[in-house]
Coordinates of C-alpha atoms in Angstrom, one line a residue:
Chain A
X1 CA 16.9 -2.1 32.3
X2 CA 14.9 -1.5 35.6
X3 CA 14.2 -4.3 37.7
X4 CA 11.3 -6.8 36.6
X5 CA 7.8 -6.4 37.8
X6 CA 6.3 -10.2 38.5
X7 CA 3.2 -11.1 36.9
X8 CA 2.6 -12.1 41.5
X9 CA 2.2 -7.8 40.9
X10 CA -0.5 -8.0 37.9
X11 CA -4.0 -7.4 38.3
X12 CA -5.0 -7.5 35.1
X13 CA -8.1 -8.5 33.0
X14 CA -6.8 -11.6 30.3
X15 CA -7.0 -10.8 26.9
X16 CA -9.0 -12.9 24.0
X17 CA -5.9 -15.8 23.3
X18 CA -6.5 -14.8 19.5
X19 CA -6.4 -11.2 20.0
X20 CA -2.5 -12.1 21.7
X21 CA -1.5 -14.3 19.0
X22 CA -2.8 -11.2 16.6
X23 CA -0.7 -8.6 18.4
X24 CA 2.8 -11.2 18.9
X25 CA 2.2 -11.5 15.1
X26 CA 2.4 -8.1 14.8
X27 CA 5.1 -6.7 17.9
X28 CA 6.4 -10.1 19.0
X29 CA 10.0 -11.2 18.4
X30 CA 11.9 -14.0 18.8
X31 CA 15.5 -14.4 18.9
X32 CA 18.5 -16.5 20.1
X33 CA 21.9 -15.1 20.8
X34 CA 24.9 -17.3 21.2
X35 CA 27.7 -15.8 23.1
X36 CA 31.0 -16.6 24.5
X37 CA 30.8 -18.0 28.1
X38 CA 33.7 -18.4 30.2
X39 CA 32.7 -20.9 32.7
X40 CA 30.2 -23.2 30.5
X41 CA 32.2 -26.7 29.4
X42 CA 31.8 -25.4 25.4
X43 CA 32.8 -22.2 25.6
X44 CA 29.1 -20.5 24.0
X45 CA 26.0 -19.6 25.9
X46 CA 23.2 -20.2 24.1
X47 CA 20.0 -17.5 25.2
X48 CA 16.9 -17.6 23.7
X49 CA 14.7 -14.9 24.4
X50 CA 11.3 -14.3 23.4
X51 CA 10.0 -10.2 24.1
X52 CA 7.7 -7.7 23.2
X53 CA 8.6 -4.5 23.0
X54 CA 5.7 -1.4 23.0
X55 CA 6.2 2.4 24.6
X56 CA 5.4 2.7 28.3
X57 CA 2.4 4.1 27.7
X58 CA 1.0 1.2 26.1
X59 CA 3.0 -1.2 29.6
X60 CA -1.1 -1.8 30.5
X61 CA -1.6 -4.5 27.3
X62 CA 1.7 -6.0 28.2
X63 CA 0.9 -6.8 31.6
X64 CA -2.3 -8.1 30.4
X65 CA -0.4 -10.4 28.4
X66 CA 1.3 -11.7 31.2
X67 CA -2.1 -12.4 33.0
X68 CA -2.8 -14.3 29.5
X69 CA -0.1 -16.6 28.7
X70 CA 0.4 -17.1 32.7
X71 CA 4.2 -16.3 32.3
X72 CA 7.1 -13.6 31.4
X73 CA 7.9 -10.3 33.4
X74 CA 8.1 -6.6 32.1
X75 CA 10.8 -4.4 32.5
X76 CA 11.5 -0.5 31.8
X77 CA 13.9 0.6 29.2
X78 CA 14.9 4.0 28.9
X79 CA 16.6 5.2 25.4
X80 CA 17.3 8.6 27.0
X81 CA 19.9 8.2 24.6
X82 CA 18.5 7.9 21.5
X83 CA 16.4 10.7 22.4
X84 CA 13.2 8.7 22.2
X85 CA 10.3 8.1 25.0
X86 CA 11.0 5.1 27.6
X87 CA 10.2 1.8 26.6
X88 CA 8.3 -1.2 28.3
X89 CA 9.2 -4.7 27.7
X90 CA 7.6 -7.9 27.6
X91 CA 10.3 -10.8 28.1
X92 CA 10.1 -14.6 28.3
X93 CA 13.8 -16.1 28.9
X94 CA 13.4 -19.2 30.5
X95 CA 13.3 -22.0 28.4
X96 CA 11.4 -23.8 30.5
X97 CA 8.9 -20.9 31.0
X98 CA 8.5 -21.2 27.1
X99 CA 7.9 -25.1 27.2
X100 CA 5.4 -24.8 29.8
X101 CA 3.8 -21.8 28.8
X102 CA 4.4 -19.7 25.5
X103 CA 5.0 -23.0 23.5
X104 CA 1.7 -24.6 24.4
X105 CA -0.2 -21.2 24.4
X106 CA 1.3 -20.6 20.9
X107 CA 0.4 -24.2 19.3
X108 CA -3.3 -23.8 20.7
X109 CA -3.7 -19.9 19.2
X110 CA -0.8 -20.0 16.0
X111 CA 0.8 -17.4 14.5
X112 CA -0.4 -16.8 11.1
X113 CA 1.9 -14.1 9.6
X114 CA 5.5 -15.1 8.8
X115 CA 6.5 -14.4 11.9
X116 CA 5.2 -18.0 12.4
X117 CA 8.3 -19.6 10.8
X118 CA 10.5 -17.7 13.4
X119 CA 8.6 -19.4 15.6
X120 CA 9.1 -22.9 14.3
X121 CA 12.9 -22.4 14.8
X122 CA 12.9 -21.1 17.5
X123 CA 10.8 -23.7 19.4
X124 CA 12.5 -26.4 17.9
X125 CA 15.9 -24.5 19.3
X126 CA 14.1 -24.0 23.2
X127 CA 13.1 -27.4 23.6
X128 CA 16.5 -28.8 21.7
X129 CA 18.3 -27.0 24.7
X130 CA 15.3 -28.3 27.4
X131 CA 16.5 -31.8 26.1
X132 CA 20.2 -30.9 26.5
X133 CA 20.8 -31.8 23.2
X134 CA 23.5 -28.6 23.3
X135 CA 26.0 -30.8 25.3
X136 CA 26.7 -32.6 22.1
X137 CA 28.9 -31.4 19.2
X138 CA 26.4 -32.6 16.5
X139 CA 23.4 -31.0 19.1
X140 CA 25.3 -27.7 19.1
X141 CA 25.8 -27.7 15.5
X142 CA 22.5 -27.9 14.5
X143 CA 21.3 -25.4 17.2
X144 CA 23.7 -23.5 15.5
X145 CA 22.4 -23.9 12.2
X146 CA 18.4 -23.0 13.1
X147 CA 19.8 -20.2 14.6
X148 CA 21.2 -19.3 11.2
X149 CA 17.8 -20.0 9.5
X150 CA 15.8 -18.0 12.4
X151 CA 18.4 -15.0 11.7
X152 CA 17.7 -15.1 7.6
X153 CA 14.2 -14.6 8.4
X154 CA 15.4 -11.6 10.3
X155 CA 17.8 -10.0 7.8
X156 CA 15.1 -10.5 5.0
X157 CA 14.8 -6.4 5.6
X158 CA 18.3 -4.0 5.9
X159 CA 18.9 -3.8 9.7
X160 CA 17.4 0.0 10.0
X161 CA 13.9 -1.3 8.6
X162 CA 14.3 -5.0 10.5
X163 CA 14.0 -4.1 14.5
X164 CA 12.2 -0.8 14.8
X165 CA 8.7 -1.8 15.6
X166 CA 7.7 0.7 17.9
X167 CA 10.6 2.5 17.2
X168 CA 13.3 0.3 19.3
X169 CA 16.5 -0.4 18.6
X170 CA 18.8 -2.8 17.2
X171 CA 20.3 -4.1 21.1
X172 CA 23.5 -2.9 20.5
X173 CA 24.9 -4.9 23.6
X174 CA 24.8 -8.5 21.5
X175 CA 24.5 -10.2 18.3
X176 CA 21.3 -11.5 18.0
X177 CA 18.8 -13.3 15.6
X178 CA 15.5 -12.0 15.5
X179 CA 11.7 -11.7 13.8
Chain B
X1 CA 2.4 3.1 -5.4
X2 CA 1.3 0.3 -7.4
X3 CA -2.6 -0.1 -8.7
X4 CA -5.0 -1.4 -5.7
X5 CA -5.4 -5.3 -5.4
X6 CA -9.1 -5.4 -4.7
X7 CA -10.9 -8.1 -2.8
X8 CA -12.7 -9.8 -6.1
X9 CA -9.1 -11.1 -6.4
X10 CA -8.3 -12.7 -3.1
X11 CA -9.3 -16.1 -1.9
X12 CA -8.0 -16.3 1.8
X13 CA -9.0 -18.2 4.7
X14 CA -10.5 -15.9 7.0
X15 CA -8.9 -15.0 10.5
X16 CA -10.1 -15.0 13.7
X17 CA -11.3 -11.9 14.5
X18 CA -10.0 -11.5 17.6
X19 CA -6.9 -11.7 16.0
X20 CA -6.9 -9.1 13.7
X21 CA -7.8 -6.7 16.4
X22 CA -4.5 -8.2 18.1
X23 CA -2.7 -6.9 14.6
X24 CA -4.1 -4.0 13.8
X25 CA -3.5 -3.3 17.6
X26 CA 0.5 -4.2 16.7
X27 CA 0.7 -2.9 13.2
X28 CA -2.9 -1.0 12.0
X29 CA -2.4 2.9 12.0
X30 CA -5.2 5.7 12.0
X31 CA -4.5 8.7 10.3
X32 CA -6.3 11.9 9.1
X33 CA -4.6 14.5 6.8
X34 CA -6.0 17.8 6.3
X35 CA -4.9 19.2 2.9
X36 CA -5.4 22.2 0.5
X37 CA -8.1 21.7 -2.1
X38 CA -9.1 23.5 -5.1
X39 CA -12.1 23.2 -6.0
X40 CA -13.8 22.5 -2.5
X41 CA -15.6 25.0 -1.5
X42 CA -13.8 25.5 1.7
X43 CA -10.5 25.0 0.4
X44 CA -9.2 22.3 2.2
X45 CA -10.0 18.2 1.7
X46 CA -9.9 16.2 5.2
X47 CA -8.6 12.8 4.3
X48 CA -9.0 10.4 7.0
X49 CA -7.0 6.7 6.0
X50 CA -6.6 3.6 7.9
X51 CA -3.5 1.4 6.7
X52 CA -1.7 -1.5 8.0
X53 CA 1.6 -2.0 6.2
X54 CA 4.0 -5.1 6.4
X55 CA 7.3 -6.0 4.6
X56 CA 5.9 -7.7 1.2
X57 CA 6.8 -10.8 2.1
X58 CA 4.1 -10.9 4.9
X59 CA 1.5 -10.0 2.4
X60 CA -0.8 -13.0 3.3
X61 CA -1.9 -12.0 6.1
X62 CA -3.1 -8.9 4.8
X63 CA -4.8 -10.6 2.2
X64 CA -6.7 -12.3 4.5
X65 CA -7.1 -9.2 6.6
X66 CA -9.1 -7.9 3.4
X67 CA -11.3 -11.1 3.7
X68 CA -11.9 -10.7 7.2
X69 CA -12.8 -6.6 7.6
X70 CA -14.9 -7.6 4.0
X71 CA -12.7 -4.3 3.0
X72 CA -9.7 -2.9 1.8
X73 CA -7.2 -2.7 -0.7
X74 CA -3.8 -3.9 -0.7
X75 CA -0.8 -1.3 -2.7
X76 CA 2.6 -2.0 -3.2
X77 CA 4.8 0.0 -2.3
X78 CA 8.7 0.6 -2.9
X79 CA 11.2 2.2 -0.9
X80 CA 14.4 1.5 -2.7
X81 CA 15.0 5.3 -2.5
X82 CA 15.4 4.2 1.4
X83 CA 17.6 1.3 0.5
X84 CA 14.6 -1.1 1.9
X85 CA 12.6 -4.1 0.7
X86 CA 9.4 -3.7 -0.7
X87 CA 6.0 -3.2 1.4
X88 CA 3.1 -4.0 1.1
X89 CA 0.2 -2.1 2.4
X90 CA -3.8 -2.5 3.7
X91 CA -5.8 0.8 3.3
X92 CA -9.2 2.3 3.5
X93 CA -10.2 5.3 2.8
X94 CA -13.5 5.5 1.8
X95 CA -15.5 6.7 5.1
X96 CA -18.5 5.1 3.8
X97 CA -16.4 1.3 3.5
X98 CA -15.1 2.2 7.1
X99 CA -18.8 3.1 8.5
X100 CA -20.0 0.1 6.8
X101 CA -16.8 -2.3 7.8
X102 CA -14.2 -1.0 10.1
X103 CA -15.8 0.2 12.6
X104 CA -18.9 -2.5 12.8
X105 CA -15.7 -4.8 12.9
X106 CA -13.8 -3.0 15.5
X107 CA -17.1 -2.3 17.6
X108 CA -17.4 -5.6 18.1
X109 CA -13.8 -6.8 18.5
X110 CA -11.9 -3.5 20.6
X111 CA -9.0 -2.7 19.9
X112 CA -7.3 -3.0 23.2
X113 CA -3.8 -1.0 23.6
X114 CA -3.3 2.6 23.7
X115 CA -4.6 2.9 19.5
X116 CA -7.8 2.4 20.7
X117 CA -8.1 6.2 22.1
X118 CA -6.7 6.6 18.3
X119 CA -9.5 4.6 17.1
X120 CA -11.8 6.5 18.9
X121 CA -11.1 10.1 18.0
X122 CA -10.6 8.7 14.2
X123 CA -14.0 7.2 14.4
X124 CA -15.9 10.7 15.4
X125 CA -14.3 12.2 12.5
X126 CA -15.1 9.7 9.6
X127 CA -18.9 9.5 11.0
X128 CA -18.8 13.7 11.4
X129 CA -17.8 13.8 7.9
X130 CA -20.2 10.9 6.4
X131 CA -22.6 12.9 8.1
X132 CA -21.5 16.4 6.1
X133 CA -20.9 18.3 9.3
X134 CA -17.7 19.0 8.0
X135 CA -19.7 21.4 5.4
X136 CA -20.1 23.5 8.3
X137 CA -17.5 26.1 10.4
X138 CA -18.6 24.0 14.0
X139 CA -17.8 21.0 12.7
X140 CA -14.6 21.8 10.5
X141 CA -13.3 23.6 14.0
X142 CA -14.4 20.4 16.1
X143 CA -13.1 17.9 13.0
X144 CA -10.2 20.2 13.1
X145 CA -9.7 19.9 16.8
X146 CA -10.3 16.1 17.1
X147 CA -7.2 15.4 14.3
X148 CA -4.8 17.6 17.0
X149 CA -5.9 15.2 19.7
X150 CA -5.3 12.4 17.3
X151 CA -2.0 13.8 16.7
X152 CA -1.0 14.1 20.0
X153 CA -1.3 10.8 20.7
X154 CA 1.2 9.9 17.7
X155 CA 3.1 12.8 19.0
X156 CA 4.2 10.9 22.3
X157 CA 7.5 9.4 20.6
X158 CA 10.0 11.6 18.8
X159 CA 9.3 11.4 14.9
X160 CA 11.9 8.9 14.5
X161 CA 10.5 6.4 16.6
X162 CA 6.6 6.9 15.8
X163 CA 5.8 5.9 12.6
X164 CA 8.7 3.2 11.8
X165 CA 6.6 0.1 13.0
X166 CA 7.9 -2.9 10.5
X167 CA 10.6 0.1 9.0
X168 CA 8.4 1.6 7.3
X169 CA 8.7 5.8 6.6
X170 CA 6.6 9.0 7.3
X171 CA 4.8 9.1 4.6
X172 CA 7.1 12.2 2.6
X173 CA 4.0 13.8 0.5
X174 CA 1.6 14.5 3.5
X175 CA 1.5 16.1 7.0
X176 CA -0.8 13.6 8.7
X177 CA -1.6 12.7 12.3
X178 CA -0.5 9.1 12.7
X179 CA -1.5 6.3 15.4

């Protein structure tokens, strides 16, 4: 991926907040990977990462998104490789970011697909981690165990029908938990 | 597909408005098909459809979709043959329901990504052919012309990436312009 583009680069019109919840309903996704770390005390890195995904061509509703929410950055993925057209994504991985910004935003205009349950796990497991409730073994466990709930949401569909909105990939470079 | 649920059945709370713009922004796809037809007397039927279609499990909000618009029909669909989980899927295609609905609806709440150029050149051709200019060789050529440009814009992704929003197929039994 191409270096971000800082919403400090957006001029963009906002969008209506319902009309954002509509479309993160219908492209948003939420997922948290856990992966080995070498330096971290535990071992595991916990990353939760909240993105959009949408061709380039469509990068002009993203970056009104940004303007919208007040947070994330968009980057440019190419999947020269897969033989499709380049990608722009949306991408939120800060959990503080998400506590200050997506989380309120997201409680004020609500999900109303099933998409909406992802998002209860997923919150729960951002501000569990803002509260550094990780450090623990019982913390970590249950982190562990959301993460396991927010990824059965994910597999309810076989993998090839579960991550192609817009025709993007499964991220082949981790394990993740996502929808 | 299965037999139509029609609205008489479907007691939803409606959505914001600005939401379902959001969606069908995310998830809604215009197409028109042009196919051979018997007994027409010009031979060929021009089929315009618009469809939003979610994994079954996310039928809901296409239910309340239905209540919102104040049209459409909801189908199931299987695709076991694909080795997926059932769908379920929104559709008009009456082009008197969308003069009367759809387009009052998405007049009044844009569409807001690339899919509204979609909605645009879809549009001209449901109102060209409520109108009966279709009847005529101008306005076949020009209804003809517009579902190219409409195609073109689906055609910006390779096949395999342009019509698998939620994993869902191109639709075997039709050529159609999509998005």
């Amino acid at each position: 991926m191409q270096p971000p583009y800082g919403k400090e680069q957006i001029h963009r019109e906002k969008l209506n907040p319902h009309y954002v919840a509509g479309f993160i309903d219908g492209e948003g996704c939420f997922s948290v990977s856990i992966g080995k770390h070498k330096t971290l005390k535990r071992g595991y890195e916990v990353r939760p990462e909240f993105e959009i995904e949408l061709r380039k061509d469509d990068q002009e509703v993203l970056e009104r998104i940004v303007v919208t929410i007040g947070v994330g950055r968009i980057y440019d993925c190419s999947y020269e490789r897969y033989g499709w057209f380049p990608h722009a994504k949306y991408k939120i991985t800060s959990i503080w970011e998400m506590k200050e910004y997506l989380f309120p935003f997201l409680d004020q205009y609500p999900l109303q697909a099933k998409k909406a349950k992802s998002y209860k796990f997923f919150r729960e497991i951002v501000l569990m981690l803002c509260d550094k409730q990780h450090l623990s073994d019982e913390g970590f466990e249950k982190i562990f165990q959301l993460r396991t709930e927010l990824r059965m949401l994910g597999k309810k569909a076989r993998t090839y029908g579960s991550r192609e909105g817009a025709g993007k990939p499964l991220a082949p470079w981790r394990e993740t938990a996502s929808k």
